[in-house]
């Protein structure tokens, strides 16, 4: 009973904060003690469970994680500081529930980490100010909460050391290590501060404890402390502190790439994009600078690490043994698996009376979250394209080539995670990347004349051991070596991009789509063939170059022994073998890229490339036959070579769009209707009506579209009053099927009006001319209205069948929602959207050639008002001059 009083809950939260904060201590023994203390929470929950049968997870939502932390304190073999922190962070990343304790511990650590980061960033420039207490960085108080005493305990200890006259290097290093531990802790536990979807009552967990779930990046996250933390970390990627700058950069790289909680990935990519966008001016031109380049380079490493996390975890699990591997086998990019730790003695089966039937762990443990964090990353395409564009604009140098290699590796890693990512315009995005990356292939041929201008930029970069060359030759060889590595990286990335990728020319090149695709195919295929030929020639050149270097720079003398000569020959042989392996790897990548290119574009590429099978060069013939063999092994469909290939493709597309579900729904069509942007609604309406009518399914389309419209309407008067897709479809049906009907309906009436053009129809006393008679005008208007209305009634037999279908569909769906007003809703729509617009603007509907005279146009406008009131079953109330027609209505 005492455990439920506020003081007991408050004490529980305080202890939780203390234990969490000690996890980032630089004292391994203190860390292990804190880890072992988490078992006390589990024991307490077990005791309370036995006393009042309250579900364990109600008492301790993160029960299994706490038990695993405690078990790790005794089972971890190594006592190394880094290994201990790695283990802790891997466990913290799997915490599912935010509690008052872990949230407060995260925030208090965040405040302390900010202070330490400021201290390290300016050290030792203002160390005197800091040591004298003039900076907030030395304040041990990190929070206004009552926990400030122990939050700053470790930090305050180093702060006291800094206040001494002579701060030792050892103490400063400890400050850095503590900051590093804090940063890792904040990354791994950051998900507890994310906005969550509340799930009241799940597993009986109280309302103040919520399960962490992923949501797309929203405006709420821009005010989240995790967003501020990640944004601050990214800024330190360009930290230039003379002592800690490089260490801080490398640690941020590692911690964001490997230890960040997967649920924070959307924030990470969003913050990266915000920073990268600043490297482009308002016209889209790249703003190159040393700092911007450094940021891009570091960000590439982080993003690649994130994309490769899944493969790394599988490899790590295989090393850790079957228990851990099983526990993480279903992990998706670090999303936690909630099986209990290896020494959890409380992991029971469903015999536990308090366990939930849907749980997979003991005592009602929560299910594993199967959501994919990367699927919620927005604007990934624009971010990657901007990174590539920036790398394209860098000046030629050895460092630039190295950055481009890493860009290619990033693209390759991203495409390997293609199924886990959300793309908005994937085909266009991948085509653009292929265009950009192929520009870097064979760069040694295009830019060789710039190599000698590199100067000392490559002076610190070595080549193969045992080969002595001049400084100039060193630069040339190093640049050639890197450009060949760039060829390899580019081809591997391009090969993954080209897999199942139909070529898509630029919008400006789409005059003849098939010809544009053929030209684009020929451009890439020719480049790849040239690279294959270059691979064959390059090995001979490298072998000759190595022999020349050895002959010219290391001529034997009488003092060189046979043993030295043998060592040199072995070194040369090893270099040649390495070159051969690299050339073969590059050749294989090129073959794969060519195969993927041809397989995905067989209809536009085979005729362009088939002649290579009869080329006079045996190497070219062999390369093409290898490509052709590979696409045959892939099972490429050659039916796309038929003359009717485009028609067949469109027919399959039409069948997909017009697919009908078991209950008459149109899943594909309605999905398109829900996501189309306003500027494409007119075009989509035209396409829908055309293809559904051709398939004799127009009524099915109208039923589904109108049902969605009526479902969203508050009353029958607002149906089809907006400018959405249902209104667009209906308007296109009126235009397509009703034009001839409207002409036959109104052309005779308008001709009669033109003959009697001296008549006036103005009934507003304030607008009538002096020589006109108001009663006469009212009579003229009533006679004209009667003629129009009677013509509409008499034309019912000529009303188009497609529009009859439209009215019938609208009647059916309105009757289900508003059973008292189906006819009135239909009549309102027909006159508002079909009859009256043609009557008021006959020249725009092709009924007359020119715009009517003002007097006739005024009469038609007033007639349309009366007709609309007839359709709406209303009388005039607001317009006083029209009340005289209420008797007629």
XYZ file of N, CA and C in Angstrom, residues 537-622:
258
model
N 43.551 -2.455 -71.021
C 44.811 -1.794 -71.351
C 45.551 -1.300 -70.123
N 44.789 -1.013 -69.076
C 45.381 -0.361 -67.912
C 46.361 -1.270 -67.175
N 46.048 -2.558 -67.141
C 46.918 -3.476 -66.422
C 48.292 -3.532 -67.048
N 48.338 -3.575 -68.380
C 49.639 -3.583 -69.061
C 50.413 -2.308 -68.791
N 49.693 -1.178 -68.781
C 50.367 0.102 -68.515
C 50.930 0.137 -67.107
N 50.151 -0.377 -66.145
C 50.625 -0.377 -64.765
C 51.852 -1.262 -64.592
N 51.830 -2.406 -65.261
C 52.979 -3.294 -65.157
C 54.222 -2.641 -65.754
N 54.059 -1.974 -66.897
C 55.194 -1.290 -67.511
C 55.691 -0.149 -66.645
N 54.736 0.581 -66.033
C 55.106 1.708 -65.186
C 55.911 1.250 -63.972
N 55.459 0.168 -63.357
C 56.180 -0.341 -62.199
C 57.576 -0.814 -62.582
N 57.705 -1.449 -63.708
C 59.012 -1.906 -64.154
C 59.936 -0.728 -64.431
N 59.373 0.336 -65.046
C 60.184 1.518 -65.331
C 60.645 2.181 -64.044
N 59.730 2.268 -63.049
C 60.114 2.882 -61.776
C 61.272 2.125 -61.150
N 61.177 0.818 -61.183
C 62.227 0.038 -60.521
C 63.534 0.150 -61.288
N 63.462 0.173 -62.619
C 64.667 0.249 -63.440
C 65.353 1.591 -63.294
N 64.533 2.686 -63.269
C 65.097 4.034 -63.266
C 65.530 4.498 -61.889
N 64.884 4.040 -60.870
C 65.147 4.591 -59.529
C 65.881 3.645 -58.607
N 65.951 2.369 -58.968
C 66.576 1.408 -58.062
C 67.524 0.507 -58.840
N 68.462 1.089 -59.597
C 69.408 0.285 -60.359
C 70.331 -0.460 -59.402
N 70.537 -1.747 -59.623
C 71.365 -2.537 -58.703
C 72.816 -2.072 -58.736
N 73.435 -2.126 -57.623
C 74.872 -1.856 -57.515
C 75.532 -3.078 -56.898
N 76.828 -2.988 -56.811
C 77.564 -4.122 -56.252
C 77.273 -4.323 -54.775
N 76.682 -3.285 -54.113
C 76.397 -3.393 -52.697
C 75.026 -4.008 -52.398
N 74.205 -4.193 -53.411
C 72.866 -4.751 -53.205
C 72.947 -6.254 -53.282
N 72.470 -6.885 -52.280
C 72.554 -8.342 -52.207
C 71.417 -8.981 -52.981
N 71.542 -10.281 -53.191
C 70.484 -11.034 -53.869
C 69.183 -11.020 -53.045
N 69.367 -10.987 -51.704
C 68.173 -10.974 -50.858
C 67.355 -9.705 -51.067
N 68.028 -8.571 -51.205
C 67.331 -7.306 -51.457
C 66.602 -7.353 -52.776
N 67.233 -7.916 -53.803
C 66.595 -8.015 -55.108
C 65.351 -8.895 -55.039
N 65.429 -9.961 -54.282
C 64.275 -10.846 -54.147
C 63.120 -10.137 -53.435
N 63.445 -9.321 -52.410
C 62.401 -8.576 -51.716
C 61.711 -7.587 -52.654
N 62.518 -6.931 -53.491
C 61.948 -5.986 -54.444
C 61.061 -6.688 -55.461
N 61.485 -7.848 -55.909
C 60.684 -8.598 -56.865
C 59.369 -9.059 -56.234
N 59.429 -9.464 -54.964
C 58.196 -9.873 -54.266
C 57.235 -8.701 -54.106
N 57.786 -7.538 -53.768
C 56.944 -6.348 -53.641
C 56.291 -5.993 -54.973
N 57.079 -6.080 -56.035
C 56.537 -5.779 -57.356
C 55.447 -6.790 -57.731
N 55.691 -8.055 -57.440
C 54.712 -9.089 -57.749
C 53.417 -8.873 -56.965
N 53.530 -8.484 -55.684
C 52.354 -8.212 -54.881
C 51.551 -7.038 -55.436
N 52.262 -5.983 -55.850
C 51.574 -4.828 -56.428
C 50.837 -5.209 -57.698
N 51.475 -6.011 -58.536
C 50.838 -6.431 -59.787
C 49.594 -7.261 -59.491
N 49.674 -8.148 -58.507
C 48.514 -8.959 -58.134
C 47.369 -8.097 -57.603
N 47.727 -7.102 -56.797
C 46.696 -6.197 -56.285
C 46.025 -5.430 -57.421
N 46.834 -4.963 -58.364
C 46.271 -4.238 -59.501
C 45.359 -5.131 -60.326
N 45.786 -6.378 -60.527
C 44.965 -7.302 -61.297
C 43.623 -7.556 -60.604
N 43.657 -7.707 -59.290
C 42.421 -7.932 -58.557
C 41.486 -6.722 -58.658
N 42.070 -5.536 -58.547
C 41.255 -4.326 -58.641
C 40.669 -4.167 -60.038
N 41.489 -4.455 -61.061
C 40.991 -4.333 -62.426
C 39.878 -5.350 -62.689
N 40.039 -6.554 -62.166
C 39.008 -7.567 -62.350
C 37.721 -7.180 -61.616
N 37.875 -6.607 -60.422
C 36.699 -6.153 -59.684
C 35.981 -5.037 -60.420
N 36.752 -4.095 -60.985
C 36.149 -3.012 -61.754
C 35.454 -3.552 -62.994
N 36.079 -4.510 -63.639
C 35.475 -5.109 -64.832
C 34.164 -5.810 -64.486
N 34.141 -6.535 -63.381
C 32.919 -7.228 -62.970
C 31.793 -6.235 -62.676
N 32.146 -5.140 -61.989
C 31.127 -4.122 -61.690
C 30.576 -3.511 -62.967
N 31.456 -3.294 -63.927
C 31.016 -2.713 -65.197
C 30.104 -3.669 -65.942
N 30.429 -4.952 -65.923
C 29.578 -5.947 -66.571
C 28.193 -5.971 -65.922
N 28.156 -5.918 -64.588
C 26.875 -5.912 -63.874
C 26.067 -4.666 -64.244
N 26.738 -3.514 -64.290
C 26.039 -2.271 -64.645
C 25.472 -2.345 -66.058
N 26.252 -2.851 -67.007
C 25.780 -2.982 -68.384
C 24.621 -3.966 -68.467
N 24.706 -5.036 -67.725
C 23.629 -6.030 -67.728
C 22.341 -5.437 -67.162
N 22.452 -4.727 -66.055
C 21.273 -4.091 -65.467
C 20.685 -3.042 -66.397
N 21.560 -2.272 -67.040
C 21.109 -1.239 -67.969
C 20.337 -1.857 -69.127
N 20.877 -2.909 -69.714
C 20.241 -3.538 -70.874
C 18.981 -4.293 -70.460
N 19.022 -4.979 -69.332
C 17.871 -5.767 -68.903
C 16.654 -4.886 -68.616
N 16.873 -3.701 -68.059
C 15.761 -2.819 -67.709
C 15.296 -1.971 -68.885
N 16.082 -1.931 -69.969
C 15.743 -1.093 -71.122
C 15.946 -1.879 -72.414
N 15.478 -3.109 -72.420
C 15.747 -4.003 -73.536
C 15.129 -3.502 -74.827
N 13.972 -2.842 -74.736
C 13.281 -2.410 -75.952
C 14.002 -1.257 -76.639
N 14.685 -0.423 -75.861
C 15.381 0.715 -76.463
C 16.879 0.482 -76.584
N 17.397 -0.584 -75.953
C 18.831 -0.779 -75.932
C 19.367 -1.928 -76.747
N 18.550 -2.954 -76.982
C 19.098 -4.131 -77.659
C 19.530 -3.812 -79.082
N 18.716 -3.075 -79.820
C 19.075 -2.740 -81.201
C 20.299 -1.846 -81.248
N 20.501 -1.060 -80.204
C 21.678 -0.184 -80.158
C 22.950 -0.956 -79.838
N 22.811 -2.076 -79.153
C 24.002 -2.768 -78.668
C 24.270 -4.089 -79.367
N 23.314 -4.598 -80.143
C 23.479 -5.925 -80.724
C 24.652 -6.004 -81.684
N 24.983 -4.869 -82.305
C 26.095 -4.864 -83.259
C 27.425 -5.167 -82.590
N 27.500 -4.955 -81.276
C 28.756 -5.233 -80.569
C 29.077 -6.727 -80.573
N 28.070 -7.568 -80.765
C 28.316 -9.000 -80.860
C 29.062 -9.392 -82.120
N 29.136 -8.470 -83.083
C 29.838 -8.732 -84.353
C 31.026 -7.791 -84.533
N 31.452 -7.189 -83.412
C 32.565 -6.242 -83.489
C 33.854 -6.960 -83.883
N 34.730 -6.270 -84.610
C 35.976 -6.899 -85.052
C 36.935 -7.160 -83.899
N 36.785 -6.392 -82.799
C 37.669 -6.589 -81.657
C 37.178 -7.762 -80.825
N 37.988 -8.792 -80.625
C 37.541 -9.957 -79.842
C 37.156 -9.607 -78.411
N 37.892 -8.669 -77.807
C 37.570 -8.292 -76.423
C 36.186 -7.657 -76.338
N 35.850 -6.829 -77.321
C 34.528 -6.194 -77.327
C 33.434 -7.234 -77.508
N 33.660 -8.181 -78.444
C 32.665 -9.236 -78.656
C 32.487 -10.069 -77.384
N 33.601 -10.395 -76.740
C 33.529 -11.215 -75.524
C 32.795 -10.472 -74.406
